[in-house]
Coordinates of C-alpha atoms and ligand atoms in Angstrom, one line a residue:
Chain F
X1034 CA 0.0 0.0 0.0
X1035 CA 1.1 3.6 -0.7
X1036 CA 1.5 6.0 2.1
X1037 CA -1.3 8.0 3.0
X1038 CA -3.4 10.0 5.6
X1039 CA -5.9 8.4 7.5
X1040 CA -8.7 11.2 8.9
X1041 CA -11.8 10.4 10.5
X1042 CA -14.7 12.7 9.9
X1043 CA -17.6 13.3 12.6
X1044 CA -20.3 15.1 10.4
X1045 CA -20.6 15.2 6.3
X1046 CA -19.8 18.7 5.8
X1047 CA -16.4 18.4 7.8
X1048 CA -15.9 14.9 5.3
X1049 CA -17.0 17.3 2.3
X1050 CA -14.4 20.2 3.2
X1051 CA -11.5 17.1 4.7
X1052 CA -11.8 15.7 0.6
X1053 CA -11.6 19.4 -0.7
X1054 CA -8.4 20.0 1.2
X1055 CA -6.9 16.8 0.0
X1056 CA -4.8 17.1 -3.0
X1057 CA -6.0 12.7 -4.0
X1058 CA -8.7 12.3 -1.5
X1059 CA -11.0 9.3 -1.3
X1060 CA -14.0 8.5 1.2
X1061 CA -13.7 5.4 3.1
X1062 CA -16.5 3.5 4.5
X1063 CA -16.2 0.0 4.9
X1064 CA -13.1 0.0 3.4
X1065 CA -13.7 -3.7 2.3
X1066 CA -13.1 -2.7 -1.7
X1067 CA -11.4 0.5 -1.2
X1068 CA -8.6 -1.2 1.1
X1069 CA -8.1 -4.8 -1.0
X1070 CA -7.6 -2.0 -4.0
X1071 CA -5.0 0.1 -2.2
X1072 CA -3.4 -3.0 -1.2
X1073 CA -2.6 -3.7 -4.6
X1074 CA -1.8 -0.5 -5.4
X1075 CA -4.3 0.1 -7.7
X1076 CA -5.3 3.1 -5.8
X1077 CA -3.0 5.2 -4.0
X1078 CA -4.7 8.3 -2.0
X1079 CA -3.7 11.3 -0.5
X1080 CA -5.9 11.1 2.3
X1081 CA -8.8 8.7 3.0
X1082 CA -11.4 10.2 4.8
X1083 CA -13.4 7.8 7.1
X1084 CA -17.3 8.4 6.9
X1085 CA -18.2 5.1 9.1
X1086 CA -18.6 6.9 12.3
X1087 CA -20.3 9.9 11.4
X1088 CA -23.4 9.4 13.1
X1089 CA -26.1 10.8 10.7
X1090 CA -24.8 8.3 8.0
X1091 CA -25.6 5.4 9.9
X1092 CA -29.1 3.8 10.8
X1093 CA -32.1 2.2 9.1
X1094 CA -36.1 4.2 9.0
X1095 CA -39.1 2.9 7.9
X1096 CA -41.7 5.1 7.6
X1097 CA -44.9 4.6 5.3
X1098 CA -43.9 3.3 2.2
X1099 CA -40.4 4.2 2.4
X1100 CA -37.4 2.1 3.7
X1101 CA -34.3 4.6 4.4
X1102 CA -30.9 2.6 4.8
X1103 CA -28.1 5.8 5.8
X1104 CA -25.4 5.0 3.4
X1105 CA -22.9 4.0 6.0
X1106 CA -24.7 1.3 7.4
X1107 CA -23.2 -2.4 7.4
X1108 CA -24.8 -4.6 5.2
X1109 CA -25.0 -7.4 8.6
X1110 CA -27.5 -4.0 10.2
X1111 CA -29.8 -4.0 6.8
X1112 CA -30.0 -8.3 6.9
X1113 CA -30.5 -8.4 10.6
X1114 CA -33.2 -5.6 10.7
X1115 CA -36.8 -6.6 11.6
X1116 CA -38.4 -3.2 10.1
X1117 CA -36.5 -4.4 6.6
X1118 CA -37.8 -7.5 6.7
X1119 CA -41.1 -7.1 7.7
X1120 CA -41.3 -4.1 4.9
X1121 CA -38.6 -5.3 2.0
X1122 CA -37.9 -9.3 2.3
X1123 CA -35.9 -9.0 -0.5
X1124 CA -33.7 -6.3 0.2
X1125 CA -33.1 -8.6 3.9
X1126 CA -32.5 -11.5 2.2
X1127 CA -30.4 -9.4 -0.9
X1128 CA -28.1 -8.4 2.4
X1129 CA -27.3 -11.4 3.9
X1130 CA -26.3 -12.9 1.0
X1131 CA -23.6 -10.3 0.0
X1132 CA -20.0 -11.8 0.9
X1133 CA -19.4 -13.3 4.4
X1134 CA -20.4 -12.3 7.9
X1135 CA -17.0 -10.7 8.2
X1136 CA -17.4 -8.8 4.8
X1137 CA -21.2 -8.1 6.0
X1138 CA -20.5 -5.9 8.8
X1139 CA -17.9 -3.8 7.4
X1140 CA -19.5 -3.2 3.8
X1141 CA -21.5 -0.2 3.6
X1142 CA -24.4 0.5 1.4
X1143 CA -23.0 3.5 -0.1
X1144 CA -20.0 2.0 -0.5
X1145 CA -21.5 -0.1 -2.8
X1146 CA -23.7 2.0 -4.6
X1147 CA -20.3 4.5 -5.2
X1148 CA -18.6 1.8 -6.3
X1149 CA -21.0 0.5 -9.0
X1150 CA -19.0 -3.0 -9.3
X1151 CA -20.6 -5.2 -12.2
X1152 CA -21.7 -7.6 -10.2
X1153 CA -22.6 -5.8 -6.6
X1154 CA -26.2 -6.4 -5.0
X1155 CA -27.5 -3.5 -4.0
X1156 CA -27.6 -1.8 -7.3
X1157 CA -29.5 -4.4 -8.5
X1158 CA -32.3 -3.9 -5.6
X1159 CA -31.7 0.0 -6.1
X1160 CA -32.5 0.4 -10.1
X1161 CA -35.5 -3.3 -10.2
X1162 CA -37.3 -0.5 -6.7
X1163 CA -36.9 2.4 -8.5
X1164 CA -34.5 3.8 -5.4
X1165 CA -33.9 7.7 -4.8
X1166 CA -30.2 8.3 -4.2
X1167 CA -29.5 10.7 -1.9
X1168 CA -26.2 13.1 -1.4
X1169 CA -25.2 15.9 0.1
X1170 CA -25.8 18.1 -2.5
X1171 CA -29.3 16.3 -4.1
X1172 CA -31.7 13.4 -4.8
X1173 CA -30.7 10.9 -8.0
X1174 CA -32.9 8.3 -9.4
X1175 CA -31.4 4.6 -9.5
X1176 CA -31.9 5.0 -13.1
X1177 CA -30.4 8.4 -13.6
X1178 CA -27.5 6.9 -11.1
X1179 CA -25.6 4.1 -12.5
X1180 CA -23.4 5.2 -15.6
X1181 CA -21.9 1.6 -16.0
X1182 CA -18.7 -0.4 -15.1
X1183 CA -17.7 1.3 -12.0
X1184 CA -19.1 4.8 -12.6
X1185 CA -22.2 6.5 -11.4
X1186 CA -23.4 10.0 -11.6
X1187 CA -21.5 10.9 -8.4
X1188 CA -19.3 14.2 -8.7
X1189 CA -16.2 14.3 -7.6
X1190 CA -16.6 15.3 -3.3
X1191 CA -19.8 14.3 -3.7
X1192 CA -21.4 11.9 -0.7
X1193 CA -23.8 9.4 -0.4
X1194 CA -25.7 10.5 2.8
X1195 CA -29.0 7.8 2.6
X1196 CA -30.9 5.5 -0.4
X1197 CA -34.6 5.7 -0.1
X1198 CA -36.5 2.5 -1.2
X1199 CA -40.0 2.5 -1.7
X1200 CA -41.8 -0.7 -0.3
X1201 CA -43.2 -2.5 -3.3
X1202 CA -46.2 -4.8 -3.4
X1203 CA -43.8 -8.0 -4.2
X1204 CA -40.4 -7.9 -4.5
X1205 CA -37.6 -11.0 -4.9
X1206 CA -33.5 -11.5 -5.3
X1207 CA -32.3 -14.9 -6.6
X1208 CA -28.3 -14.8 -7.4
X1209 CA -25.8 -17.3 -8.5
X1210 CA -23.0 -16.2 -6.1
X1211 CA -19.4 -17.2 -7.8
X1212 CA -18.2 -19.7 -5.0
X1213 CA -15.3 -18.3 -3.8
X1214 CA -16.1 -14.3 -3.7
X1215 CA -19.8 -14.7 -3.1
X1216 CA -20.6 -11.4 -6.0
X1217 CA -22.7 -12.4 -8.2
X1218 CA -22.3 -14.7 -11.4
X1219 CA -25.2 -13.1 -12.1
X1220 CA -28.1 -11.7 -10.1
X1221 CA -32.0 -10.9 -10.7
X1222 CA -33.6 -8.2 -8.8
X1223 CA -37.9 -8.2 -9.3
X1224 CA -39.8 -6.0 -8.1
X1225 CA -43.8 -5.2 -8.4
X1226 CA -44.7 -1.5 -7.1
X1227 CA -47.5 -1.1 -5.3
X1228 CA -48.7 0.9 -8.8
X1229 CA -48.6 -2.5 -10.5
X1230 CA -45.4 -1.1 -12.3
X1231 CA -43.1 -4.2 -13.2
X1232 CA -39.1 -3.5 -13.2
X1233 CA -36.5 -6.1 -12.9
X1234 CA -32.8 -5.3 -12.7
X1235 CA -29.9 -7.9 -13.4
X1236 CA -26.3 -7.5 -12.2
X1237 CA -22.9 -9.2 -12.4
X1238 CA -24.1 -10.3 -15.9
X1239 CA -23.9 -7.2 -18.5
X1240 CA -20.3 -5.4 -19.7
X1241 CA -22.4 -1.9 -18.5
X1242 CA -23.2 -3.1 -14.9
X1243 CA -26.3 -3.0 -13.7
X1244 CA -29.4 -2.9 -16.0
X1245 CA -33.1 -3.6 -16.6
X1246 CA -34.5 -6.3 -18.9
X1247 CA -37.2 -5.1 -20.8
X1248 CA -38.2 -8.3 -22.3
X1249 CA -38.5 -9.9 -18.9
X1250 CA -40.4 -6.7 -17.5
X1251 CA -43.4 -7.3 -19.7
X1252 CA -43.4 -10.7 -19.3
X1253 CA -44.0 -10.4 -16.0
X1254 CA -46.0 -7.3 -16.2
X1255 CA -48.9 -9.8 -18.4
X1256 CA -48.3 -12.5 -16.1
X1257 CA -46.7 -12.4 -12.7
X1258 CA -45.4 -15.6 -12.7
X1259 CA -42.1 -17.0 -13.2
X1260 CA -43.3 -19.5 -15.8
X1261 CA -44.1 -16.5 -17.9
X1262 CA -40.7 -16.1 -18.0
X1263 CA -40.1 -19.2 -20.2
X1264 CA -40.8 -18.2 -23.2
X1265 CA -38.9 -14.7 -23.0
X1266 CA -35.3 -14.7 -25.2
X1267 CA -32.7 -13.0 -23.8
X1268 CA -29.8 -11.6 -25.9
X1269 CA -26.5 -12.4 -25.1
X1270 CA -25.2 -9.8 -27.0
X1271 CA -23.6 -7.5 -24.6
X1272 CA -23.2 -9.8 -21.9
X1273 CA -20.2 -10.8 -20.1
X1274 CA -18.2 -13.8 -20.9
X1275 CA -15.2 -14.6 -18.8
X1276 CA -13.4 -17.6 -17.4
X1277 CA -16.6 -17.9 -14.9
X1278 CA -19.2 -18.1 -17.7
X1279 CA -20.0 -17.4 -21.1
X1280 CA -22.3 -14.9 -22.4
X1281 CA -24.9 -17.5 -23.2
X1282 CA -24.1 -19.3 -20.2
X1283 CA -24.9 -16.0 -17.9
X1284 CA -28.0 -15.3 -20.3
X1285 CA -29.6 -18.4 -19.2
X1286 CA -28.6 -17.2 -15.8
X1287 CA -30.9 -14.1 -16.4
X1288 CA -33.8 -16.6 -17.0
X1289 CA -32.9 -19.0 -14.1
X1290 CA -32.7 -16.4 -11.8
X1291 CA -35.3 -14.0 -12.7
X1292 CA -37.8 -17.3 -12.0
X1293 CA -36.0 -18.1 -9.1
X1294 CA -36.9 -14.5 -7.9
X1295 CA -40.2 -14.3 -8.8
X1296 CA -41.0 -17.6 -6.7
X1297 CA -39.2 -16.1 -3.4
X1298 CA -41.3 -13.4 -4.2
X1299 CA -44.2 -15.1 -3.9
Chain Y
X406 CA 2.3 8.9 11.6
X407 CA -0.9 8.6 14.1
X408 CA -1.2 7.3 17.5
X409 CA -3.8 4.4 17.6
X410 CA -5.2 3.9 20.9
X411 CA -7.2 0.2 21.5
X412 CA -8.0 -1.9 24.1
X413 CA -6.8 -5.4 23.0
X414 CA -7.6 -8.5 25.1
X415 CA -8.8 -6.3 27.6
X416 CA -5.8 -4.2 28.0
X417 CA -5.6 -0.8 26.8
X418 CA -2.4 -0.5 24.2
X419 CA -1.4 3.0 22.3
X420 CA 0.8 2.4 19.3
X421 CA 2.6 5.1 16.5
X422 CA 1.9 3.6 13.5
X423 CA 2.2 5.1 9.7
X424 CA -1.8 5.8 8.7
X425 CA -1.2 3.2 5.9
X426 CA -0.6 0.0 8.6
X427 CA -3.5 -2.5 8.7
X428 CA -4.9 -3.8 11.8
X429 CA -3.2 -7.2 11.7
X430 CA -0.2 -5.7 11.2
X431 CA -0.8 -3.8 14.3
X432 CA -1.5 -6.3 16.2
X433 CA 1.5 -8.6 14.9
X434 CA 4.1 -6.4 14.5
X435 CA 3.7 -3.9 17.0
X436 CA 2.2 -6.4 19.8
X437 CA 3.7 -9.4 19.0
X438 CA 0.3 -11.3 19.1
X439 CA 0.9 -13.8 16.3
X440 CA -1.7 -16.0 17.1
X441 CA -3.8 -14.3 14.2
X442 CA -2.6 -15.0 10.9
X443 CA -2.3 -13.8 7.2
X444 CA -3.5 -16.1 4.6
X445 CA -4.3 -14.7 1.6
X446 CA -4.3 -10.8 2.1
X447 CA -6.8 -10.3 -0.1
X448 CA -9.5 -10.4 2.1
X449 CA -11.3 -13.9 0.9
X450 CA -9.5 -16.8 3.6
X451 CA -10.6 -15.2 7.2
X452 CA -7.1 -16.1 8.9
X453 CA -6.7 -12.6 9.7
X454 CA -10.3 -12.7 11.8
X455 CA -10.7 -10.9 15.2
X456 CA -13.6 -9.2 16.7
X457 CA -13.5 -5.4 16.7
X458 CA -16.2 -4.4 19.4
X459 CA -17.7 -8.0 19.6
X460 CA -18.1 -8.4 15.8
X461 CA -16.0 -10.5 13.9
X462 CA -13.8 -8.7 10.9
X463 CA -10.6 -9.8 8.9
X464 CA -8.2 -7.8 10.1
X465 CA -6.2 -7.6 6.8
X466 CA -9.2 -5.5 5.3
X467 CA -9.1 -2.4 8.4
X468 CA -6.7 0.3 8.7
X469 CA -5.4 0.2 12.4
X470 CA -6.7 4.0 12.2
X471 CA -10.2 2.5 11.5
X472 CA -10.0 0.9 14.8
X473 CA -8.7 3.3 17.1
X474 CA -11.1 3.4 20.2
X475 CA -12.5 0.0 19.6
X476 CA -12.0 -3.1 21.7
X477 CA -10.4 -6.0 19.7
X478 CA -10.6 -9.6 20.8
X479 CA -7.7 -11.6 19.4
X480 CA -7.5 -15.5 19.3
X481 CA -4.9 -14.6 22.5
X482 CA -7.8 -13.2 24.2
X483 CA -10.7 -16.0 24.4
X484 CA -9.0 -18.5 27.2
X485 CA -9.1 -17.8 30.5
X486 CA -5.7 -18.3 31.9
X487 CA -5.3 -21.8 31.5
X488 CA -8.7 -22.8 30.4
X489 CA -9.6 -23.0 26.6
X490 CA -12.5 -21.1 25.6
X491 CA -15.5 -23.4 25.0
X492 CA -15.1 -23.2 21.5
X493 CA -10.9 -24.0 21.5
X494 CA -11.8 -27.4 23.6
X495 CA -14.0 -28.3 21.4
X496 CA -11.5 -28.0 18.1
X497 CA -9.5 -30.2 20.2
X498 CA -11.8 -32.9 21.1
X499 CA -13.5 -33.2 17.7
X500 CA -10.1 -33.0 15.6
X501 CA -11.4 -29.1 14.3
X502 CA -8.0 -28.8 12.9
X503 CA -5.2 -30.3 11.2
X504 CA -1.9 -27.5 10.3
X505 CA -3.7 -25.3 12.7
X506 CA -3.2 -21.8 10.0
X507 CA -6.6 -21.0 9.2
X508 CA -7.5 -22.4 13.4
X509 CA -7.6 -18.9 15.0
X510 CA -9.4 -17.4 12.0
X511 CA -12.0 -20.3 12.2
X512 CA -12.4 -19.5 16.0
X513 CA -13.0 -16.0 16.1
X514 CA -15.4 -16.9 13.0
X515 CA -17.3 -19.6 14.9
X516 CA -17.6 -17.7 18.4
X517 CA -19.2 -14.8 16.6
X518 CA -21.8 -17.0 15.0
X519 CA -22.6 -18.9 17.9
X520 CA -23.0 -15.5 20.0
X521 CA -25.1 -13.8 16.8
X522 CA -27.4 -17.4 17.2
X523 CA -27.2 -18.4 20.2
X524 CA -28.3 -22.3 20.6
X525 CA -30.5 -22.1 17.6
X526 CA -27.4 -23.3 15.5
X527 CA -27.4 -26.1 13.1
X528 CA -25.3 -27.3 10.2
X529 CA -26.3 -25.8 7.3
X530 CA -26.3 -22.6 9.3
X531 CA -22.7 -23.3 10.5
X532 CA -21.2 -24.2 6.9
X533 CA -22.8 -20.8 5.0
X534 CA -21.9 -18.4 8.0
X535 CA -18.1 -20.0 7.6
X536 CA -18.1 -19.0 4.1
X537 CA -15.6 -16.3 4.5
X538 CA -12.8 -18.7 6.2
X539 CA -11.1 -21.4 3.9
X540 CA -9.4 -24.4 5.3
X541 CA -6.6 -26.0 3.5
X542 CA -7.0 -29.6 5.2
X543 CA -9.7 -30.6 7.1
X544 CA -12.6 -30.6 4.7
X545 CA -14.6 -28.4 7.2
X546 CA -16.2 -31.8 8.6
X547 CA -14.4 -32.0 11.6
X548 CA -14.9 -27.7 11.9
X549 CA -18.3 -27.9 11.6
X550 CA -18.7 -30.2 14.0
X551 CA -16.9 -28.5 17.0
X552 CA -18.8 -25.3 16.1
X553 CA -22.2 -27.3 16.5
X554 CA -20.4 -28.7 20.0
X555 CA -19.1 -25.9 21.1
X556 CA -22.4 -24.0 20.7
X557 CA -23.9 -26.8 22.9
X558 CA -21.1 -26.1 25.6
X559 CA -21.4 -22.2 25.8
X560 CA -25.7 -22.5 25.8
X561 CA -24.8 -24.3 29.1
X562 CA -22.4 -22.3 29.9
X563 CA -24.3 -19.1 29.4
X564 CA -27.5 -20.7 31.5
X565 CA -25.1 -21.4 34.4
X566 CA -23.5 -17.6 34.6
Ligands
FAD2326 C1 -14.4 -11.1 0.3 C2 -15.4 -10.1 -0.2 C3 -16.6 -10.5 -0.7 C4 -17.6 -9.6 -1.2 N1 -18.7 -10.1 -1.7 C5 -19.7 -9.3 -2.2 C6 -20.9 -9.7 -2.7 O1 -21.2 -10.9 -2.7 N2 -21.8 -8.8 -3.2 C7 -21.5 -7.5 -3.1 O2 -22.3 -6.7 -3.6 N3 -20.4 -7.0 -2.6 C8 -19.4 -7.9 -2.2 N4 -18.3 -7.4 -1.6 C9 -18.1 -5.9 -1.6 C10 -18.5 -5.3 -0.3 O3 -19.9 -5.4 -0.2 C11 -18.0 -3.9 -0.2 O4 -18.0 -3.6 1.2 C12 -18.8 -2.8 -0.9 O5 -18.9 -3.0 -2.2 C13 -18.2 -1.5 -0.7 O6 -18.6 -0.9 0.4 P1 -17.6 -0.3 1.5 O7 -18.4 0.4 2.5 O8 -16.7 -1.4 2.0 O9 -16.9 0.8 0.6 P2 -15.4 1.3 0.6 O10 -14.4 0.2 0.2 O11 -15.1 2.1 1.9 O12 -15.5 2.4 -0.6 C14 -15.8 2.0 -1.9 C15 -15.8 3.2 -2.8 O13 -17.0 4.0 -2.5 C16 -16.7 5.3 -2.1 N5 -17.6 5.6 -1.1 C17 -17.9 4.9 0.1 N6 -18.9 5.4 0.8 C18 -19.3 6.5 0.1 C19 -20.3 7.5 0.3 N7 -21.2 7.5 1.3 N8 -20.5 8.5 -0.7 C20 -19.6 8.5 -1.8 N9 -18.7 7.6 -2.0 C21 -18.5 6.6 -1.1 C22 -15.2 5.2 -1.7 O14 -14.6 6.4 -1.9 C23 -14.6 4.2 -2.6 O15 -14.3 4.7 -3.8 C24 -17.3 -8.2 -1.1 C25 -16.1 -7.8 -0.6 C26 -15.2 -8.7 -0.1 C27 -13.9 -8.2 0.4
FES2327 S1 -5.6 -12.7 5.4 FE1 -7.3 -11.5 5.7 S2 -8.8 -12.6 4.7 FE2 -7.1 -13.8 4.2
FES2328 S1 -6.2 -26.9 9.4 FE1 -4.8 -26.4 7.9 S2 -5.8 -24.8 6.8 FE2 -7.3 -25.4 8.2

């Protein structure tokens, strides 16, 4: 690892003016990508500038139709959360299956969402809900958010503060975890609002990251049921195809998974 | 350079360490508390795991800066003087381990899933909560079953306190 200086914020504006003072600065939450990446020197910061104990980036609220996750908050608080599972299975369930317990309560949800990795959960739970990003400086829509492999809409400075879901009518998360890092081979987000809307998001499968499947949208939008997804095609044109899968391998994923979440869903 | 303060198997410790250090190296290099190991450094084997403030972590993966104030269990921490922690005698009576690298990881794994479940343990619970820790020899068989013991030992343990 390169040097660097380690500073630990209390409040976001004192994180916002610490990363404007720093000539390479990077936010740190859970550190558990940001660190492995130093580590191999693939990222060498200035200054890293701890958010996870600011106290107004942590915590979970439900209230009406809205489940608020503050975006420092360990994926193990979001999977081990009553109020989330009682209002979002699927985002409960989509927790506790990212990584390892270890990995679980360091990982942040805005360390996710920032980091936009290709195969990453929670972007596929924010864009298939129809989540509101929120930062310090404004609100972004999950689909205004992602910008593919690793980028979002994020400015530079800019921080995460909270990611508002709205509780949908039916919602499910089926993903093929790769066996050793536990990301996603590829992973199927569906979700039914409460305004009979349909949108399901896949990740870990596309060369862009996270996206939506049309075809599989109004399959399920004519029939919410996962055999309706049979007879759907899905491209592999586009898709990712690596030693861990082909395209066509991880477009059959797409299918297989999208049923499987459409049956958790229920 | 930053001064980290912790309070490490119970005893408070203050170490000047670059910003840059990790907290295993902290604890290794600094206090000589080998016990907790380095596998992979890449954050996927779970040698490395201690507890920061009751939760288990790998080690490898925080900057000692991350942890300053915290409390950190090591695998030098769990028995009390002489006597193994409930969940050390029972790697040792049900063969848990064979080289002994990933051992301490596996423990400081295992004590924080029993304490997160409490009796209500069983062994499909025990093998995906271990994912994060990889074992070399054993085949987890043997690993899984002291976990499931040892769960058994501190539930009584626990009701008698
Ligand atoms: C062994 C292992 C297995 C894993 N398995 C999975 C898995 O199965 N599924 C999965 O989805 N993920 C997985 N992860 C990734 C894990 O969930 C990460 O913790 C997460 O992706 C990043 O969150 P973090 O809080 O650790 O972010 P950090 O590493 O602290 O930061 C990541 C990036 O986001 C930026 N950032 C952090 N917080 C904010 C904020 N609030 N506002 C703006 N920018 C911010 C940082 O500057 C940095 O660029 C795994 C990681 C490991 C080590
Ligand atoms: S050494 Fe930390 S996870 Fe392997
Ligand atoms: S006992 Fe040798 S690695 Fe597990």
């Amino acid at each position: 690892m390169y040097e660097t200086n380690y500073h630990r914020a209390s409040s976001v504006d004192e994180a916002a003016a610490l990363f404007a003072k720093g000539k390479e600065a990077k936010y740190l939450a859970g550190g558990h990508t940001l660190i492995p990446v130093m580590k191999q020197r693939l990222a060498g910061p200035s200054d890293v500038i701890d958010l996870a104990r600011i106290k107004e980036l942590v915590g979970i609220e439900v209230a009406g139709d809205t489940v608020t996750v503050k975006a420092a908050t360990p994926h193990y608080d979001v999977a081990a959360s009553d109020a989330v599972r009682k209002a979002i299975p699927a985002l409960s369930s989509l927790a506790s299956q990212i990584g390892d317990p270890a990995v679980r309560h360091r990982g942040t949800i805005g360390g996710s969402l920032a980091n936009n990795d290709p195969a990453a959960d929670y972007p596929a739970a924010a864009m298939a809900l129809g989540a509101t990003i929120k930062t310090n400086k404004r609100s972004i829509a999950a689909d205004d958010f992602f910008k593919g492999l690793f980028s979002t809409a994020l400015q530079d400075g800019e921080i995460i503060t909270a990611v508002s879901f709205p509780v949908p009518a039916k919602a499910g998360y089926a993903k093929f975890p790769h066996p050793a890092s536990r990301f996603a081979l590829t992973g199927v987000f569906v979700a039914k609002a409460k305004s009979g809307d349909v949108r399901v998001a896949v990740t870990g499968a596309s060369q862009s990251g996270v996206m939506r499947s049309a075809a599989i949208e109004a399959a399920l939008k004519a029939n919410w049921a996962a055999s309706a997804v049979d007879g759907v095609s899905v491209s592999s044109s586009g898709l990712l195809s690596d030693i861990h899968g082909s395209s066509d391998y991880r477009a059959n994923l797409i299918k297989v998974m999208a049923q499987r979440a459409v049956t958790a869903a229920g | 350079m930053s001064t980290v303060k912790l309070t490490v198997n119970g005893k408070a410790v203050s170490v000047d360490v670059e910003d840059r250090t990790l907290l295993v190296q902290l604890l290794r290099d600094h206090l000589n508390l080998t016990g907790t190991h380095v596998g992979c450094d890449t954050s996927q084997c779970g040698a490395c795991t201690v507890h920061i403030d009751g939760k288990a972590v790998k080690s490898c993966t925080v900057l000692a800066g991350q942890a300053d104030g915290s409390s950190i269990t090591t695998i030098e921490g769990l028995a009390k003087g002489d006597e193994l922690h409930p969940m050390q005698a029972a790697f040792r009576d049900n063969h848990g381990l064979q080289c002994g690298f990933c051992t301490p990881g596996m423990i400081m794994s295992a004590v924080d899933i029993v304490k997160r479940h409490g009796g209500q343990l069983d062994e499909a619970t025990v093998r995906h909560e271990l994912e994060g820790n990889i074992c070399r020899c054993t085949g987890y068989h043997n690993i899984v079953k002291s976990v499931l013991d040892a769960a058994g030992r501190m539930k009584v343990a626990q009701a008698a306190e």
